[in-house]
PDB file of C-alpha atoms in Angstrom:
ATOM      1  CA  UNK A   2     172.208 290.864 -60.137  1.00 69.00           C
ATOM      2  CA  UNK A   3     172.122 290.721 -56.433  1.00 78.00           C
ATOM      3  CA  UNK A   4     171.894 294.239 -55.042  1.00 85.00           C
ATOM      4  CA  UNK A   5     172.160 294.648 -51.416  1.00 82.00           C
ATOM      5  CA  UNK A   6     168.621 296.830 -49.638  1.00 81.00           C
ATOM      6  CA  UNK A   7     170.690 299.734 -48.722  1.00 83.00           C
ATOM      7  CA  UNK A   8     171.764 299.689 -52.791  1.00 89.00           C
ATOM      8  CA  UNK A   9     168.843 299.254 -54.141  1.00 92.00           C
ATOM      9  CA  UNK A  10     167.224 302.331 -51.980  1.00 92.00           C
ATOM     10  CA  UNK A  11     170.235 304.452 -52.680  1.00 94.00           C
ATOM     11  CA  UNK A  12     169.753 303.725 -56.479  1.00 96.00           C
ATOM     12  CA  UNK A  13     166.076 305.025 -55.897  1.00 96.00           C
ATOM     13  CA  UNK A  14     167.437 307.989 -54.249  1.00 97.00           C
ATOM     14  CA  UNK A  15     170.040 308.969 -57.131  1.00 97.00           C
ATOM     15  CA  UNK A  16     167.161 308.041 -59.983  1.00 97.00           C
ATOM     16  CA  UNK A  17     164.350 310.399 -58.419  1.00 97.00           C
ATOM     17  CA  UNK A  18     166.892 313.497 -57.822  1.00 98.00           C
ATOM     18  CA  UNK A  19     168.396 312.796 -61.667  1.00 97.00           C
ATOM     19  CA  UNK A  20     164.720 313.197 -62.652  1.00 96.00           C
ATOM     20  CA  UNK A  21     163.957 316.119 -60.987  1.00 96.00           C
ATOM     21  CA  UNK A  22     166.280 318.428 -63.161  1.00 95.00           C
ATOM     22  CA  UNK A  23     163.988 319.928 -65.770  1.00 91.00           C
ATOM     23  CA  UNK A  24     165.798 318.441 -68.773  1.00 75.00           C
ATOM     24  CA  UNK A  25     164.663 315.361 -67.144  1.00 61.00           C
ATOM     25  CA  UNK A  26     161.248 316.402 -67.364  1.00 50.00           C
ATOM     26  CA  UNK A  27     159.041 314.855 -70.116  1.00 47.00           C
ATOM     27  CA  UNK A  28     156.598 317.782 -71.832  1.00 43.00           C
ATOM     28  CA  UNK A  29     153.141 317.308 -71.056  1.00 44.00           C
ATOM     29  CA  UNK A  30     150.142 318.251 -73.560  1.00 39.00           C
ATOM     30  CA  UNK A  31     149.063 321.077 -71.734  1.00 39.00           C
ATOM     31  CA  UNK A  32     151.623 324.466 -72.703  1.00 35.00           C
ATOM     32  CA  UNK A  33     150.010 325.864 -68.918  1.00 37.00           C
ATOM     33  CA  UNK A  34     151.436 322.905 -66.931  1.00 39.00           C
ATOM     34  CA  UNK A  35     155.402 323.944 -67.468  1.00 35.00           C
ATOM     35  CA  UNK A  36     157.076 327.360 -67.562  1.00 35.00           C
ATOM     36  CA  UNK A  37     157.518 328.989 -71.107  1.00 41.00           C
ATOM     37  CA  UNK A  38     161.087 328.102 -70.755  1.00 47.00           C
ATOM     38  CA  UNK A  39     160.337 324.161 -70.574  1.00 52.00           C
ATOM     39  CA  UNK A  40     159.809 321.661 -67.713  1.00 73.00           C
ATOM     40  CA  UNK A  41     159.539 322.836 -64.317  1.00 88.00           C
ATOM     41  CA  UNK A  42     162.659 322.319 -62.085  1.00 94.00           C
ATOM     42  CA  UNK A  43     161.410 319.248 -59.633  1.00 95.00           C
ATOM     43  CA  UNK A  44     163.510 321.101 -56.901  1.00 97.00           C
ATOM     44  CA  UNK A  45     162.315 324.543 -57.214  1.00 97.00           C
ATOM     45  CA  UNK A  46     162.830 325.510 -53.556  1.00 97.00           C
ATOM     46  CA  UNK A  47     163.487 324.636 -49.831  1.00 97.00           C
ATOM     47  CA  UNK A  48     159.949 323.095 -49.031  1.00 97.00           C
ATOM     48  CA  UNK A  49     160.300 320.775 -51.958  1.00 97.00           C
ATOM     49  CA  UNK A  50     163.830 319.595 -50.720  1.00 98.00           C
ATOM     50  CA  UNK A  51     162.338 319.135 -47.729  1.00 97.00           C
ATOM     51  CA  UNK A  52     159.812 316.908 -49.300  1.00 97.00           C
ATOM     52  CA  UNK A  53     162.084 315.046 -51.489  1.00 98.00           C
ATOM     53  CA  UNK A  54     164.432 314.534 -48.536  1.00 96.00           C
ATOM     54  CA  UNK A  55     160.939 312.971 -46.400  1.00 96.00           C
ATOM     55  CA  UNK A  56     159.697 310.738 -49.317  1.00 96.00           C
ATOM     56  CA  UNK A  57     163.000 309.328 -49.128  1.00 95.00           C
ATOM     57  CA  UNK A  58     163.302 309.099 -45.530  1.00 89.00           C
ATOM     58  CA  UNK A  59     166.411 310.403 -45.114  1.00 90.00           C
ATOM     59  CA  UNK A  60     167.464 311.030 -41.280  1.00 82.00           C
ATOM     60  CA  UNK A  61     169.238 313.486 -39.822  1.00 83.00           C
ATOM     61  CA  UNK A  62     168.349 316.577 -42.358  1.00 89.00           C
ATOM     62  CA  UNK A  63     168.052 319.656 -39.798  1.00 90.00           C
ATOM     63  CA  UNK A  64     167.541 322.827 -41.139  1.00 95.00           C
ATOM     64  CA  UNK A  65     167.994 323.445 -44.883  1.00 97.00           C
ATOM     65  CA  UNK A  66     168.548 326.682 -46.844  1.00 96.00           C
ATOM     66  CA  UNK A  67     169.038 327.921 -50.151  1.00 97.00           C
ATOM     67  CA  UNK A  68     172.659 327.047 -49.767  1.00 97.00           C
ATOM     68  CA  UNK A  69     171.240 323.223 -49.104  1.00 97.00           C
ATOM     69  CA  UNK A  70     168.911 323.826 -52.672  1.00 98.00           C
ATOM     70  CA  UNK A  71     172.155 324.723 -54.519  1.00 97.00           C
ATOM     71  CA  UNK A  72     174.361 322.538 -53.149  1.00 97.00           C
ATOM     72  CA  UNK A  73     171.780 319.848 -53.994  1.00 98.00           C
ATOM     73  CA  UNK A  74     171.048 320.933 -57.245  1.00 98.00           C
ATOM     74  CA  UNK A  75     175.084 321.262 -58.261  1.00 97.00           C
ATOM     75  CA  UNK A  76     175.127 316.658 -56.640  1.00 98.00           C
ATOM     76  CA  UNK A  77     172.549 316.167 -59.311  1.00 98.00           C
ATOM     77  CA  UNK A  78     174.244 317.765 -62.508  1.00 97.00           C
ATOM     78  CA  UNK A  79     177.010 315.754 -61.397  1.00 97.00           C
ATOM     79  CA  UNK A  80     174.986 312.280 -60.921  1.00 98.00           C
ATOM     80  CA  UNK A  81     173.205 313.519 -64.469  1.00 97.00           C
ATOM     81  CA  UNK A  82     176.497 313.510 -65.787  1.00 97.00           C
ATOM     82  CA  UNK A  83     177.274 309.642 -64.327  1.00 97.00           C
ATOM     83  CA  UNK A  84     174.033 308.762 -65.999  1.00 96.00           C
ATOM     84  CA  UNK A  85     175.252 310.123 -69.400  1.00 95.00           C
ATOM     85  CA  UNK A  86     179.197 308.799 -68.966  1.00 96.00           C
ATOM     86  CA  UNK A  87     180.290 307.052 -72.236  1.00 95.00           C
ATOM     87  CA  UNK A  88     182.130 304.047 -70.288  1.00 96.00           C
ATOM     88  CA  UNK A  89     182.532 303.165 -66.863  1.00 95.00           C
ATOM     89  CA  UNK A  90     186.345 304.739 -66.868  1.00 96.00           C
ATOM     90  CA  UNK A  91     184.625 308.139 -67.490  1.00 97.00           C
ATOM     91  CA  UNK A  92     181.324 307.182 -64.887  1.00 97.00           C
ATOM     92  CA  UNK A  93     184.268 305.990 -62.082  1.00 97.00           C
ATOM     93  CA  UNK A  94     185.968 309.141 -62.101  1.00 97.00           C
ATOM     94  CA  UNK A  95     182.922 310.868 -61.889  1.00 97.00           C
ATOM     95  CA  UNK A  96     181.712 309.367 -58.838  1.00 97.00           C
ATOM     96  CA  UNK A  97     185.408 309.458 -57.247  1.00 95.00           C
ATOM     97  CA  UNK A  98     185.372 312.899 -57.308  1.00 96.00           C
ATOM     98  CA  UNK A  99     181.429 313.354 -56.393  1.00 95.00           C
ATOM     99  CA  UNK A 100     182.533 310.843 -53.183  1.00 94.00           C
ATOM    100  CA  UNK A 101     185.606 312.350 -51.996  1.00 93.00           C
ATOM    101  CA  UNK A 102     184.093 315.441 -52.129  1.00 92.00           C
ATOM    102  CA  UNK A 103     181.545 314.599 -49.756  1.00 92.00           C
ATOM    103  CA  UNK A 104     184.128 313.610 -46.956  1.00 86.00           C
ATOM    104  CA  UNK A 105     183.451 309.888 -46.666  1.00 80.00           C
ATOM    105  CA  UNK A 106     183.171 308.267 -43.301  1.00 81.00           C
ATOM    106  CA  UNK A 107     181.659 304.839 -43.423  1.00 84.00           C
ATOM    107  CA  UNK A 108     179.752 303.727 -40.277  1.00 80.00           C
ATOM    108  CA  UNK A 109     177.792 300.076 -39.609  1.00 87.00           C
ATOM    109  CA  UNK A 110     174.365 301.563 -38.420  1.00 80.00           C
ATOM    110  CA  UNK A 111     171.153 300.104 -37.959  1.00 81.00           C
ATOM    111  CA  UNK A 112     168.531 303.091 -37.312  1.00 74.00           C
ATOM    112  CA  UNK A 113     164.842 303.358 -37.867  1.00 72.00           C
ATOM    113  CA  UNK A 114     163.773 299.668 -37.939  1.00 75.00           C
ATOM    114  CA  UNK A 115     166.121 298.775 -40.770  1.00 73.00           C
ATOM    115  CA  UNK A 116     169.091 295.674 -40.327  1.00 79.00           C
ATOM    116  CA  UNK A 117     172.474 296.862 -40.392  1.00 82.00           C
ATOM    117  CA  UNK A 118     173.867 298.793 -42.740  1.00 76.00           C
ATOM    118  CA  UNK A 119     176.731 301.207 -44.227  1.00 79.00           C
ATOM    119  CA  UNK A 120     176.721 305.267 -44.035  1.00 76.00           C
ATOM    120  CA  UNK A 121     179.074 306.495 -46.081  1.00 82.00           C
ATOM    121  CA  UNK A 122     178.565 310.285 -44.834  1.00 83.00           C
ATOM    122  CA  UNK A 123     179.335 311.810 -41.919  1.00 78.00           C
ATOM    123  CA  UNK A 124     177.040 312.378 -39.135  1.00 78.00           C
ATOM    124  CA  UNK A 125     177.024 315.831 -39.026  1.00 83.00           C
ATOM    125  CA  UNK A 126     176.805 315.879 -42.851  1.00 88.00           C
ATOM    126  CA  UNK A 127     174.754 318.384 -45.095  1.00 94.00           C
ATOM    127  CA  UNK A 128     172.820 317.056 -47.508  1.00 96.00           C
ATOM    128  CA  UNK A 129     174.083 317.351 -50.273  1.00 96.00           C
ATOM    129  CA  UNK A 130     176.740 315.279 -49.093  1.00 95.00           C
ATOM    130  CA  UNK A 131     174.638 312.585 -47.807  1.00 93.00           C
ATOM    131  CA  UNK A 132     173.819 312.100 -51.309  1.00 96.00           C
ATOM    132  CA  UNK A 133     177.101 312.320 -53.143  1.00 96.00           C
ATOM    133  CA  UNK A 134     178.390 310.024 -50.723  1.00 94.00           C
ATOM    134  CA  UNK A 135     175.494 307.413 -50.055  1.00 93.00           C
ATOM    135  CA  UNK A 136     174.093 307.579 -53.515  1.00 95.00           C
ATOM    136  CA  UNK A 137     177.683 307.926 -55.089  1.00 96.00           C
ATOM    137  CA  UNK A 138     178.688 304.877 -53.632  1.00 94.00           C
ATOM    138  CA  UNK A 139     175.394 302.925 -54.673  1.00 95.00           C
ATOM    139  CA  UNK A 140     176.704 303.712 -58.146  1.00 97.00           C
ATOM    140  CA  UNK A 141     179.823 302.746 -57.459  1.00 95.00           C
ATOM    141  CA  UNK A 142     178.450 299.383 -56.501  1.00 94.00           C
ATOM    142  CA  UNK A 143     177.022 298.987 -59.984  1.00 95.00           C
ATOM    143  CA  UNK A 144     180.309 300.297 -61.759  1.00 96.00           C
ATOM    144  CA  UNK A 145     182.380 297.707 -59.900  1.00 94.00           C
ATOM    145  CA  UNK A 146     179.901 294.898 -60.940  1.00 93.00           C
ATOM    146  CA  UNK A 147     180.893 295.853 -64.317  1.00 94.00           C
ATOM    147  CA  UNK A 148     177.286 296.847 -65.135  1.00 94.00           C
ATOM    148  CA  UNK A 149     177.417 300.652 -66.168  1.00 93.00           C
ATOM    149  CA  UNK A 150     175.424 300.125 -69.127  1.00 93.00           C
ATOM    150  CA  UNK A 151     172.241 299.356 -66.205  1.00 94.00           C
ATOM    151  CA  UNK A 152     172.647 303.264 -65.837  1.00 95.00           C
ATOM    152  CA  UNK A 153     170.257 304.833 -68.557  1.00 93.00           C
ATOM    153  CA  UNK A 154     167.651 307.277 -69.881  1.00 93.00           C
ATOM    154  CA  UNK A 155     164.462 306.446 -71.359  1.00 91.00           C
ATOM    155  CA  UNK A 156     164.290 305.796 -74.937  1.00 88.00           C
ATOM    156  CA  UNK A 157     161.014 307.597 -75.318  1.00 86.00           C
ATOM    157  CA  UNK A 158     161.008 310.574 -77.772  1.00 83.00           C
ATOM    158  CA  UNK A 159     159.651 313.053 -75.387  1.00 81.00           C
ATOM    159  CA  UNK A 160     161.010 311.515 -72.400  1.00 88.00           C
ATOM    160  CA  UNK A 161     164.688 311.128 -70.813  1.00 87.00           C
ATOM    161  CA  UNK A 162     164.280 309.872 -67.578  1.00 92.00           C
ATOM    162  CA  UNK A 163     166.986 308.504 -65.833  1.00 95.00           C
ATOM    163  CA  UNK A 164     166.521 305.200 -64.549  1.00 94.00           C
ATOM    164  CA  UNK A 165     168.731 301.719 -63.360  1.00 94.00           C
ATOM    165  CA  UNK A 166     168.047 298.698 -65.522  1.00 93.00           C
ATOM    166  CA  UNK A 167     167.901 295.947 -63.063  1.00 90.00           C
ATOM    167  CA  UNK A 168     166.282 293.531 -65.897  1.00 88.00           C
ATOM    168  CA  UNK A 169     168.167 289.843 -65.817  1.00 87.00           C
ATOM    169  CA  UNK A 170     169.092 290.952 -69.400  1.00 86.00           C
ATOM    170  CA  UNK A 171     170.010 294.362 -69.446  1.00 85.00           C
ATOM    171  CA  UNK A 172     166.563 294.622 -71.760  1.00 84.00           C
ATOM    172  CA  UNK A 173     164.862 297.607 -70.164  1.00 87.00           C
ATOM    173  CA  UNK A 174     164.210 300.845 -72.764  1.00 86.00           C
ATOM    174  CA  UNK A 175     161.580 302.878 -70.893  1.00 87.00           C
ATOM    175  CA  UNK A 176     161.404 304.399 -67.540  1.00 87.00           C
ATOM    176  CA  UNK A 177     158.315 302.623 -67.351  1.00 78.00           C
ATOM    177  CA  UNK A 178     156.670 300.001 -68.999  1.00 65.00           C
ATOM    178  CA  UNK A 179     153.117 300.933 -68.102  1.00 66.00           C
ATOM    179  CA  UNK A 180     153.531 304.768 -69.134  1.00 67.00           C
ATOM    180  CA  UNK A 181     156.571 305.100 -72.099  1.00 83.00           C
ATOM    181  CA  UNK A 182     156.772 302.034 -73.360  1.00 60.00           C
ATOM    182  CA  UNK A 183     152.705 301.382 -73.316  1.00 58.00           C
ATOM    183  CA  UNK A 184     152.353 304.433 -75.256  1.00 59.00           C
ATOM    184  CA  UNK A 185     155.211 303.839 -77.554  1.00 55.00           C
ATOM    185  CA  UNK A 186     153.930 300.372 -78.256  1.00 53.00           C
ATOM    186  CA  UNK A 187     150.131 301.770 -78.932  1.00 54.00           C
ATOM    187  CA  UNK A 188     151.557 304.199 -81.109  1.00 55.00           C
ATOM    188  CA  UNK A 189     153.535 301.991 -83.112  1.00 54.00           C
ATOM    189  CA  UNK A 190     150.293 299.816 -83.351  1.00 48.00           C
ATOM    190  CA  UNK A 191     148.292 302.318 -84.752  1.00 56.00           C
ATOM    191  CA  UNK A 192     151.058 303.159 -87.455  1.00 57.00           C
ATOM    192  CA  UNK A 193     150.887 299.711 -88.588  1.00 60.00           C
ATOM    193  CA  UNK A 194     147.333 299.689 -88.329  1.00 63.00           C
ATOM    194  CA  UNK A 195     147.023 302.611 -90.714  1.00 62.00           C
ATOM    195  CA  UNK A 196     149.760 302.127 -93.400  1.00 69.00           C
ATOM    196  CA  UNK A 197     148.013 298.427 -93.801  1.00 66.00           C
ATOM    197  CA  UNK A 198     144.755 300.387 -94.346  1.00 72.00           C
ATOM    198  CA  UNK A 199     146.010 302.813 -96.312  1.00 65.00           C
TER     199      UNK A 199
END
C-alpha cells in the first residue's frame, strides 16, 4: 500500500493522540506508576499538549489553553471511536463529521524543509482542528483504499493500543513486535514449556 509522506505522518499523529487516552494505556507492574483510578491520561494538561503538539512538529500552534486540552481531548474520543468502527460505512461517517467540523480548507504548502504538500485546516486554525482535519483526512485516505480493517488495537491482553497495520498482508496483531508480541510469544513459550514438563 502506497501511502503518500504527508499520510503516513498524519497516521502517526492520529495513532499517538488515540494512545494517549488512558483506556489506551497498558497497566504497568508497579500499582505507584498510574492513578488508583487506572492509567494516567497521556494529555493531562497544557504543557503536555504543548509537548505532544512539538514531538509532532506541528506549525503554527500559538497559545493553547484549557479550552485547546478539551477541545483536543473531545478529537481523540472521536478518532478512538474511528479506530473501534465496525465497517468502514460506520468509520466514513465518523470522520465526515470529525472533518467538516473542523472547517476544511485545503492549501498546496511546502513549509519547513518538507516537498509540497496538502493542509486541510485553515491557517488560523486551533488545534484541535488541525487534527480533525489533517489527521481525519489521513484516515480518510485509508477508508477510500478500502483498507479499514489496517485501523486496529493491539491484541495483547493488557494492552489496546491503537495502531495502523501497514503490513503487505494485513498480518500485524501487536502494537509492537519487540514489546507485545515478544512478550506474548515468551509467554506462550513458557506455557508449552511447562505443560510438556508437567
Amino acid at each position: 500500500m502506497l501511502i503518500p509522506h504527508d499520510t503516513r505522518i498524519a497516521l502517526d499523529t492520529v495513532v499517538d493522540l488515540v494512545n494517549t487516552a488512558p483506556e489506551s494505556e497498558p497497566p504497568g507492574d508497579d500499582p505507584g506508576d498510574r492513578h488508583a483510578g487506572g492509567p494516567e491520561d497521556g494529555l493531562p494538561d497544557i504543557a503536555a499538549l504543548y509537548a505532544f503538539a512539538e514531538r509532532h512538529l506541528i506549525s503554527g500552534v500559538g497559545t493553547l489553553g484549557e479550552k485547546d486540552l478539551g477541545a483536543v481531548r473531545d478529537v481523540r474520543a472521536r478518532f478512538a471511536e474511528v479506530f473501534a468502527a465496525p465497517d468502514a460505512r460506520v468509520a466514513a461517517d465518523l470522520v465526515n463529521r470529525l472533518v467538516a467540523a473542523a472547517g476544511t480548507t485545503p492549501q498546496l504548502t511546502d513549509h519547513d524543509g518538507y516537498d509540497w504538500h496538502v493542509h486541510y485546516f485553515a491557517p488560523d486554525a486551533s488545534l484541535a482542528d488541525h487534527l480533525a482535519a489533517d489527521c481525519g483526512m489521513a484516515l480518510a485516505f485509508i477508508i477510500v483504499a478500502g483498507e479499514q480493517e489496517r485501523l486496529r488495537r493491539c491484541e495483547a491482553p493488557d494492552c489496546g493500543h491503537a495502531f495502523v497495520d501497514l503490513s503487505r498482508n494485513r498480518s500485524r496483531r501487536y502494537c509492537s513486535s519487540r514489546t507485545c508480541g515478544n512478550r506474548l510469544h515468551v509467554a506462550a513459550y513458557r506455557a508449552r514449556r511447562k505443560e510438556a514438563a508437567g
